[in-house]
Amino acid sequence: MRLNTVLTVRRGHAGSHAGHGWEQFTSAVVDSVAAKMWGDAARAKGCVIDRARHVVIECPHPSPLSAWRGFLGGKPFSRTNLALQARGADPIDWALGATGGLETR
């Protein structure tokens, strides 16, 4: 996920809206989607994730440029389903139509 910590700016004035509350808002957004983030930028936000409340499954971003660094074979979708089932929740069907799933299970 890519998210600027300050979502607006006055034209031609970089950082002009910093310190006006956007940072708190974007931190709340990150908290609410923390379990769905990918890649190094997401990993950098790890310090704000309450790991007692959230399962954190880390792997590189699934882009073609970095998938070989651990996304492929890392089985993040299977690991997500295992974590859901461990908490008594139903697993997610990750299949894309009739072509199969997103990873080698």
CSV table of N, CA, C and O in Angstrom, one decimal:
chain,number,residue,atom,x,y,z
A,1,MET,N,0.9,-1.2,0.0
A,1,MET,CA,0.0,0.0,0.0
A,1,MET,C,0.9,1.2,0.0
A,1,MET,O,1.9,1.3,0.7
A,2,ARG,N,0.5,2.2,-0.8
A,2,ARG,CA,1.2,3.4,-0.8
A,2,ARG,C,0.3,4.5,-0.3
A,2,ARG,O,-0.8,4.6,-0.8
A,3,LEU,N,0.7,5.3,0.7
A,3,LEU,CA,-0.1,6.3,1.2
A,3,LEU,C,0.7,7.4,1.7
A,3,LEU,O,1.6,7.2,2.6
A,4,ASN,N,0.5,8.6,1.2
A,4,ASN,CA,1.2,9.8,1.7
A,4,ASN,C,0.7,10.1,3.1
A,4,ASN,O,-0.5,10.0,3.3
A,5,THR,N,1.6,10.5,4.0
A,5,THR,CA,1.1,10.8,5.3
A,5,THR,C,0.3,12.1,5.4
A,5,THR,O,-0.5,12.3,6.3
A,6,VAL,N,0.5,13.0,4.4
A,6,VAL,CA,-0.2,14.2,4.3
A,6,VAL,C,-0.9,14.2,3.0
A,6,VAL,O,-0.2,14.2,1.9
A,7,LEU,N,-2.2,14.2,2.9
A,7,LEU,CA,-3.0,13.9,1.7
A,7,LEU,C,-3.2,15.1,0.8
A,7,LEU,O,-3.6,15.0,-0.3
A,8,THR,N,-3.0,16.3,1.3
A,8,THR,CA,-3.2,17.5,0.5
A,8,THR,C,-2.0,18.5,0.7
A,8,THR,O,-1.2,18.3,1.6
A,9,VAL,N,-2.0,19.4,-0.3
A,9,VAL,CA,-0.9,20.4,-0.3
A,9,VAL,C,-1.4,21.6,-1.0
A,9,VAL,O,-2.2,21.5,-2.0
A,10,ARG,N,-0.9,22.8,-0.6
A,10,ARG,CA,-1.2,24.0,-1.4
A,10,ARG,C,-0.3,24.0,-2.6
A,10,ARG,O,0.9,23.7,-2.5
A,11,ARG,N,-0.9,24.2,-3.8
A,11,ARG,CA,-0.2,24.2,-5.0
A,11,ARG,C,1.1,24.9,-4.9
A,11,ARG,O,1.2,26.1,-4.5
A,12,GLY,N,2.2,24.2,-5.3
A,12,GLY,CA,3.5,24.9,-5.3
A,12,GLY,C,4.2,25.0,-3.9
A,12,GLY,O,5.3,25.6,-3.8
A,13,HIS,N,3.6,24.4,-2.9
A,13,HIS,CA,4.2,24.6,-1.5
A,13,HIS,C,4.2,23.2,-0.9
A,13,HIS,O,3.4,22.8,-0.1
A,14,ALA,N,5.3,22.4,-1.2
A,14,ALA,CA,5.4,21.1,-0.7
A,14,ALA,C,5.4,21.1,0.9
A,14,ALA,O,6.0,22.0,1.5
A,15,GLY,N,4.6,20.2,1.4
A,15,GLY,CA,4.5,20.0,2.9
A,15,GLY,C,3.7,21.1,3.5
A,15,GLY,O,3.7,21.2,4.8
A,16,SER,N,3.0,21.9,2.8
A,16,SER,CA,2.2,23.0,3.4
A,16,SER,C,1.1,22.6,4.3
A,16,SER,O,0.7,23.4,5.1
A,17,HIS,N,0.6,21.4,4.1
A,17,HIS,CA,-0.5,20.9,5.0
A,17,HIS,C,0.0,19.9,6.1
A,17,HIS,O,-0.8,19.3,6.8
A,18,ALA,N,1.3,19.8,6.2
A,18,ALA,CA,1.8,18.9,7.3
A,18,ALA,C,1.6,19.6,8.6
A,18,ALA,O,1.5,20.8,8.8
A,19,GLY,N,1.3,18.7,9.6
A,19,GLY,CA,1.1,19.2,11.0
A,19,GLY,C,-0.3,19.7,11.2
A,19,GLY,O,-0.6,20.4,12.2
A,20,HIS,N,-1.3,19.5,10.3
A,20,HIS,CA,-2.6,19.9,10.4
A,20,HIS,C,-3.6,18.8,10.6
A,20,HIS,O,-4.8,19.0,10.4
A,21,GLY,N,-3.1,17.6,11.0
A,21,GLY,CA,-4.0,16.5,11.3
A,21,GLY,C,-4.0,15.4,10.4
A,21,GLY,O,-4.5,14.3,10.7
A,22,TRP,N,-3.5,15.6,9.1
A,22,TRP,CA,-3.5,14.5,8.2
A,22,TRP,C,-2.7,13.3,8.7
A,22,TRP,O,-3.0,12.2,8.5
A,23,GLU,N,-1.6,13.6,9.4
A,23,GLU,CA,-0.8,12.5,9.9
A,23,GLU,C,-1.5,11.5,10.8
A,23,GLU,O,-1.4,10.3,10.7
A,24,GLN,N,-2.4,12.1,11.7
A,24,GLN,CA,-3.2,11.3,12.6
A,24,GLN,C,-4.2,10.5,11.8
A,24,GLN,O,-4.4,9.3,12.1
A,25,PHE,N,-4.8,11.1,10.8
A,25,PHE,CA,-5.8,10.4,10.0
A,25,PHE,C,-5.1,9.3,9.2
A,25,PHE,O,-5.7,8.1,9.2
A,26,THR,N,-4.0,9.5,8.6
A,26,THR,CA,-3.4,8.4,7.8
A,26,THR,C,-2.9,7.3,8.7
A,26,THR,O,-2.9,6.2,8.3
A,27,SER,N,-2.4,7.7,9.9
A,27,SER,CA,-2.0,6.6,10.8
A,27,SER,C,-3.2,5.7,11.2
A,27,SER,O,-3.1,4.5,11.3
A,28,ALA,N,-4.4,6.3,11.4
A,28,ALA,CA,-5.6,5.6,11.7
A,28,ALA,C,-6.0,4.7,10.5
A,28,ALA,O,-6.4,3.5,10.7
A,29,VAL,N,-5.8,5.2,9.3
A,29,VAL,CA,-6.1,4.4,8.1
A,29,VAL,C,-5.1,3.2,8.1
A,29,VAL,O,-5.5,2.0,7.8
A,30,VAL,N,-3.9,3.4,8.3
A,30,VAL,CA,-2.9,2.3,8.3
A,30,VAL,C,-3.3,1.3,9.4
A,30,VAL,O,-3.2,0.1,9.2
A,31,ASP,N,-3.7,1.7,10.6
A,31,ASP,CA,-4.1,0.8,11.6
A,31,ASP,C,-5.2,-0.1,11.2
A,31,ASP,O,-5.3,-1.3,11.4
A,32,SER,N,-6.2,0.5,10.4
A,32,SER,CA,-7.4,-0.2,10.1
A,32,SER,C,-7.1,-1.2,8.9
A,32,SER,O,-7.9,-2.2,8.8
A,33,VAL,N,-6.1,-1.0,8.2
A,33,VAL,CA,-5.8,-2.0,7.1
A,33,VAL,C,-4.4,-2.7,7.2
A,33,VAL,O,-3.9,-3.3,6.3
A,34,ALA,N,-3.9,-2.6,8.4
A,34,ALA,CA,-2.6,-3.1,8.7
A,34,ALA,C,-2.4,-4.6,8.3
A,34,ALA,O,-1.3,-4.9,7.8
A,35,ALA,N,-3.4,-5.4,8.4
A,35,ALA,CA,-3.2,-6.8,8.0
A,35,ALA,C,-3.2,-7.0,6.5
A,35,ALA,O,-3.0,-8.1,6.1
A,36,LYS,N,-3.5,-6.0,5.8
A,36,LYS,CA,-3.6,-6.2,4.3
A,36,LYS,C,-2.5,-5.5,3.5
A,36,LYS,O,-2.6,-5.3,2.3
A,37,MET,N,-1.4,-5.1,4.2
A,37,MET,CA,-0.4,-4.3,3.5
A,37,MET,C,0.7,-5.2,3.0
A,37,MET,O,0.9,-6.3,3.5
A,38,TRP,N,1.4,-4.8,2.0
A,38,TRP,CA,2.5,-5.6,1.3
A,38,TRP,C,3.7,-4.8,1.2
A,38,TRP,O,3.7,-3.6,1.1
A,39,GLY,N,4.9,-5.4,1.2
A,39,GLY,CA,6.1,-4.8,0.8
A,39,GLY,C,6.9,-4.1,1.9
A,39,GLY,O,6.5,-4.0,3.1
A,40,ASP,N,8.1,-3.5,1.5
A,40,ASP,CA,8.9,-2.9,2.5
A,40,ASP,C,8.3,-1.6,3.1
A,40,ASP,O,8.5,-1.4,4.3
A,41,ALA,N,7.6,-0.9,2.3
A,41,ALA,CA,7.0,0.4,2.8
A,41,ALA,C,6.0,0.0,3.9
A,41,ALA,O,5.9,0.7,4.9
A,42,ALA,N,5.3,-1.1,3.7
A,42,ALA,CA,4.3,-1.5,4.7
A,42,ALA,C,5.1,-2.0,6.0
A,42,ALA,O,4.7,-1.8,7.1
A,43,ARG,N,6.2,-2.7,5.7
A,43,ARG,CA,6.9,-3.3,6.8
A,43,ARG,C,7.5,-2.2,7.7
A,43,ARG,O,7.6,-2.3,8.9
A,44,ALA,N,7.8,-1.0,7.1
A,44,ALA,CA,8.3,0.1,7.9
A,44,ALA,C,7.2,0.6,8.9
A,44,ALA,O,7.5,1.2,9.9
A,45,LYS,N,5.9,0.4,8.6
A,45,LYS,CA,4.8,0.8,9.5
A,45,LYS,C,4.6,-0.2,10.6
A,45,LYS,O,3.7,0.0,11.4
A,46,GLY,N,5.4,-1.3,10.6
A,46,GLY,CA,5.2,-2.4,11.6
A,46,GLY,C,5.2,-1.9,13.0
A,46,GLY,O,4.5,-2.5,13.9
A,47,CYS,N,5.9,-0.9,13.3
A,47,CYS,CA,6.0,-0.4,14.7
A,47,CYS,C,4.6,0.1,15.2
A,47,CYS,O,4.4,0.2,16.4
A,48,VAL,N,3.7,0.5,14.4
A,48,VAL,CA,2.4,1.0,14.8
A,48,VAL,C,1.3,-0.1,14.9
A,48,VAL,O,0.2,0.2,15.2
A,49,ILE,N,1.7,-1.3,14.5
A,49,ILE,CA,0.7,-2.4,14.5
A,49,ILE,C,0.7,-3.1,15.8
A,49,ILE,O,1.8,-3.6,16.3
A,50,ASP,N,-0.4,-3.3,16.4
A,50,ASP,CA,-0.6,-4.0,17.7
A,50,ASP,C,-0.6,-5.5,17.3
A,50,ASP,O,-1.6,-6.0,17.0
A,51,ARG,N,0.6,-6.1,17.5
A,51,ARG,CA,0.7,-7.5,17.1
A,51,ARG,C,0.0,-8.5,18.1
A,51,ARG,O,-0.2,-9.6,17.8
A,52,ALA,N,-0.5,-7.9,19.2
A,52,ALA,CA,-1.3,-8.8,20.1
A,52,ALA,C,-2.7,-8.9,19.6
A,52,ALA,O,-3.4,-9.8,19.9
A,53,ARG,N,-3.1,-7.9,18.7
A,53,ARG,CA,-4.5,-7.9,18.2
A,53,ARG,C,-4.5,-8.3,16.7
A,53,ARG,O,-5.6,-8.7,16.2
A,54,HIS,N,-3.4,-8.2,16.0
A,54,HIS,CA,-3.4,-8.4,14.6
A,54,HIS,C,-2.3,-9.4,14.2
A,54,HIS,O,-1.3,-9.4,14.7
A,55,VAL,N,-2.7,-10.3,13.2
A,55,VAL,CA,-1.7,-11.2,12.7
A,55,VAL,C,-1.0,-10.5,11.6
A,55,VAL,O,-1.6,-9.8,10.7
A,56,VAL,N,0.4,-10.5,11.6
A,56,VAL,CA,1.2,-9.9,10.6
A,56,VAL,C,1.9,-10.9,9.8
A,56,VAL,O,2.6,-11.7,10.3
A,57,ILE,N,1.6,-10.9,8.5
A,57,ILE,CA,2.2,-11.8,7.6
A,57,ILE,C,3.0,-10.9,6.6
A,57,ILE,O,2.5,-10.2,5.8
A,58,GLU,N,4.3,-11.1,6.7
A,58,GLU,CA,5.2,-10.2,5.9
A,58,GLU,C,5.8,-11.0,4.7
A,58,GLU,O,6.1,-12.1,4.8
A,59,CYS,N,5.8,-10.2,3.6
A,59,CYS,CA,6.5,-10.8,2.4
A,59,CYS,C,6.7,-9.6,1.5
A,59,CYS,O,6.1,-8.5,1.7
A,60,PRO,N,7.6,-9.7,0.5
A,60,PRO,CA,7.8,-8.7,-0.5
A,60,PRO,C,6.6,-8.3,-1.3
A,60,PRO,O,5.6,-9.2,-1.3
A,61,HIS,N,6.5,-7.2,-1.9
A,61,HIS,CA,5.4,-6.8,-2.7
A,61,HIS,C,5.3,-7.8,-3.9
A,61,HIS,O,6.3,-8.3,-4.4
A,62,PRO,N,4.1,-8.1,-4.3
A,62,PRO,CA,3.9,-9.0,-5.4
A,62,PRO,C,4.2,-8.5,-6.8
A,62,PRO,O,3.8,-9.1,-7.8
A,63,SER,N,4.9,-7.4,-7.0
A,63,SER,CA,5.1,-6.9,-8.3
A,63,SER,C,6.1,-7.7,-9.1
A,63,SER,O,6.9,-8.5,-8.4
A,64,PRO,N,6.1,-7.7,-10.4
A,64,PRO,CA,7.1,-8.5,-11.2
A,64,PRO,C,8.5,-8.2,-10.8
A,64,PRO,O,9.4,-9.0,-11.0
A,65,LEU,N,8.8,-7.0,-10.3
A,65,LEU,CA,10.2,-6.6,-10.0
A,65,LEU,C,10.7,-7.2,-8.7
A,65,LEU,O,11.9,-7.4,-8.5
A,66,SER,N,9.8,-7.6,-7.8
A,66,SER,CA,10.2,-8.1,-6.5
A,66,SER,C,9.6,-9.4,-6.1
A,66,SER,O,10.0,-9.9,-5.0
A,67,ALA,N,8.7,-10.0,-6.9
A,67,ALA,CA,8.1,-11.2,-6.5
A,67,ALA,C,9.1,-12.3,-6.3
A,67,ALA,O,8.9,-13.1,-5.4
A,68,TRP,N,10.2,-12.4,-7.0
A,68,TRP,CA,11.2,-13.4,-6.8
A,68,TRP,C,11.9,-13.3,-5.5
A,68,TRP,O,12.6,-14.2,-5.1
A,69,ARG,N,11.8,-12.2,-4.8
A,69,ARG,CA,12.5,-12.0,-3.5
A,69,ARG,C,11.8,-12.6,-2.3
A,69,ARG,O,12.2,-12.4,-1.2
A,70,GLY,N,10.7,-13.4,-2.6
A,70,GLY,CA,10.1,-14.0,-1.5
A,70,GLY,C,8.6,-14.1,-1.6
A,70,GLY,O,8.0,-14.9,-0.9
A,71,PHE,N,8.0,-13.3,-2.4
A,71,PHE,CA,6.5,-13.4,-2.6
A,71,PHE,C,6.1,-14.7,-3.2
A,71,PHE,O,5.3,-15.4,-2.6
A,72,LEU,N,6.8,-15.1,-4.3
A,72,LEU,CA,6.5,-16.4,-4.9
A,72,LEU,C,7.1,-17.5,-4.0
A,72,LEU,O,8.3,-17.4,-3.6
A,73,GLY,N,6.3,-18.4,-3.6
A,73,GLY,CA,6.7,-19.4,-2.7
A,73,GLY,C,6.6,-19.1,-1.2
A,73,GLY,O,6.7,-20.0,-0.3
A,74,GLY,N,6.3,-17.8,-0.9
A,74,GLY,CA,6.1,-17.4,0.5
A,74,GLY,C,4.7,-17.7,1.0
A,74,GLY,O,4.4,-17.7,2.2
A,75,LYS,N,3.8,-18.0,0.1
A,75,LYS,CA,2.4,-18.5,0.4
A,75,LYS,C,1.7,-17.5,1.3
A,75,LYS,O,1.1,-18.0,2.3
A,76,PRO,N,1.7,-16.2,1.1
A,76,PRO,CA,1.0,-15.3,2.0
A,76,PRO,C,-0.5,-15.6,2.1
A,76,PRO,O,-1.1,-15.4,3.1
A,77,PHE,N,-1.1,-16.1,1.0
A,77,PHE,CA,-2.6,-16.3,1.0
A,77,PHE,C,-2.9,-17.5,1.8
A,77,PHE,O,-3.8,-17.5,2.6
A,78,SER,N,-2.1,-18.6,1.7
A,78,SER,CA,-2.3,-19.8,2.5
A,78,SER,C,-2.0,-19.5,3.9
A,78,SER,O,-2.8,-19.9,4.8
A,79,ARG,N,-1.0,-18.7,4.2
A,79,ARG,CA,-0.7,-18.3,5.6
A,79,ARG,C,-1.8,-17.5,6.2
A,79,ARG,O,-2.1,-17.6,7.4
A,80,THR,N,-2.4,-16.6,5.4
A,80,THR,CA,-3.6,-15.8,5.8
A,80,THR,C,-4.7,-16.7,6.2
A,80,THR,O,-5.3,-16.6,7.3
A,81,ASN,N,-5.0,-17.7,5.4
A,81,ASN,CA,-6.1,-18.7,5.7
A,81,ASN,C,-5.8,-19.5,6.9
A,81,ASN,O,-6.7,-19.7,7.7
A,82,LEU,N,-4.6,-19.9,7.1
A,82,LEU,CA,-4.2,-20.6,8.3
A,82,LEU,C,-4.5,-19.7,9.6
A,82,LEU,O,-5.0,-20.2,10.6
A,83,ALA,N,-4.1,-18.5,9.5
A,83,ALA,CA,-4.3,-17.6,10.6
A,83,ALA,C,-5.8,-17.3,10.9
A,83,ALA,O,-6.2,-17.3,12.0
A,84,LEU,N,-6.6,-17.2,9.8
A,84,LEU,CA,-8.0,-17.0,10.0
A,84,LEU,C,-8.6,-18.3,10.7
A,84,LEU,O,-9.4,-18.1,11.6
A,85,GLN,N,-8.3,-19.4,10.2
A,85,GLN,CA,-8.8,-20.7,10.7
A,85,GLN,C,-8.4,-20.8,12.2
A,85,GLN,O,-9.2,-21.3,13.0
A,86,ALA,N,-7.2,-20.4,12.5
A,86,ALA,CA,-6.7,-20.5,13.9
A,86,ALA,C,-7.5,-19.7,14.8
A,86,ALA,O,-7.7,-19.9,16.0
A,87,ARG,N,-8.1,-18.6,14.3
A,87,ARG,CA,-9.0,-17.7,15.1
A,87,ARG,C,-10.5,-18.0,14.9
A,87,ARG,O,-11.3,-17.3,15.3
A,88,GLY,N,-10.7,-19.2,14.3
A,88,GLY,CA,-12.1,-19.6,14.2
A,88,GLY,C,-12.9,-19.0,13.0
A,88,GLY,O,-14.1,-19.1,13.0
A,89,ALA,N,-12.2,-18.3,12.1
A,89,ALA,CA,-12.9,-17.7,11.0
A,89,ALA,C,-12.8,-18.5,9.7
A,89,ALA,O,-11.9,-19.4,9.7
A,90,ASP,N,-13.7,-18.3,8.8
A,90,ASP,CA,-13.6,-19.0,7.5
A,90,ASP,C,-12.5,-18.6,6.7
A,90,ASP,O,-12.1,-17.4,6.7
A,91,PRO,N,-11.8,-19.5,5.9
A,91,PRO,CA,-10.8,-19.1,5.0
A,91,PRO,C,-11.3,-18.3,3.9
A,91,PRO,O,-12.5,-18.4,3.6
A,92,ILE,N,-10.5,-17.6,3.2
A,92,ILE,CA,-10.9,-16.8,2.0
A,92,ILE,C,-10.6,-17.7,0.8
A,92,ILE,O,-9.6,-18.4,0.7
A,93,ASP,N,-11.5,-17.7,-0.2
A,93,ASP,CA,-11.4,-18.3,-1.5
A,93,ASP,C,-10.6,-17.3,-2.4
A,93,ASP,O,-11.2,-16.4,-2.9
A,94,TRP,N,-9.4,-17.5,-2.6
A,94,TRP,CA,-8.5,-16.6,-3.3
A,94,TRP,C,-8.5,-16.9,-4.9
A,94,TRP,O,-7.8,-16.2,-5.6
A,95,ALA,N,-9.3,-17.9,-5.3
A,95,ALA,CA,-9.3,-18.2,-6.7
A,95,ALA,C,-9.8,-17.1,-7.6
A,95,ALA,O,-10.7,-16.3,-7.2
A,96,LEU,N,-9.2,-16.9,-8.8
A,96,LEU,CA,-9.6,-15.9,-9.7
A,96,LEU,C,-10.3,-16.6,-10.8
A,96,LEU,O,-9.8,-17.1,-11.8
A,97,GLY,N,-11.6,-16.6,-10.8
A,97,GLY,CA,-12.5,-17.3,-11.8
A,97,GLY,C,-12.1,-18.7,-12.0
A,97,GLY,O,-11.8,-19.4,-11.0
A,98,ALA,N,-12.1,-19.2,-13.2
A,98,ALA,CA,-11.8,-20.6,-13.4
A,98,ALA,C,-10.4,-20.9,-13.6
A,98,ALA,O,-10.0,-22.0,-13.9
A,99,THR,N,-9.5,-19.9,-13.5
A,99,THR,CA,-8.1,-20.1,-13.8
A,99,THR,C,-7.3,-20.6,-12.6
A,99,THR,O,-6.1,-20.9,-12.7
A,100,GLY,N,-7.9,-20.6,-11.4
A,100,GLY,CA,-7.2,-21.0,-10.3
A,100,GLY,C,-6.8,-19.9,-9.3
A,100,GLY,O,-7.2,-18.8,-9.5
A,101,GLY,N,-6.0,-20.2,-8.4
A,101,GLY,CA,-5.6,-19.3,-7.3
A,101,GLY,C,-4.5,-18.4,-7.7
A,101,GLY,O,-3.9,-18.4,-8.8
A,102,LEU,N,-4.1,-17.6,-6.7
A,102,LEU,CA,-3.0,-16.6,-6.9
A,102,LEU,C,-1.7,-17.1,-6.6
A,102,LEU,O,-0.7,-16.4,-6.8
A,103,GLU,N,-1.5,-18.3,-6.0
A,103,GLU,CA,-0.2,-18.8,-5.6
A,103,GLU,C,-0.3,-20.3,-5.7
A,103,GLU,O,-1.3,-20.9,-5.8
A,104,THR,N,0.9,-20.8,-5.6
A,104,THR,CA,1.0,-22.3,-5.5
A,104,THR,C,0.8,-22.6,-4.0
A,104,THR,O,1.5,-22.2,-3.1
A,105,ARG,N,-0.3,-23.4,-3.7
A,105,ARG,CA,-0.6,-23.7,-2.4
A,105,ARG,C,0.2,-24.8,-1.9
A,105,ARG,O,0.6,-25.6,-1.5
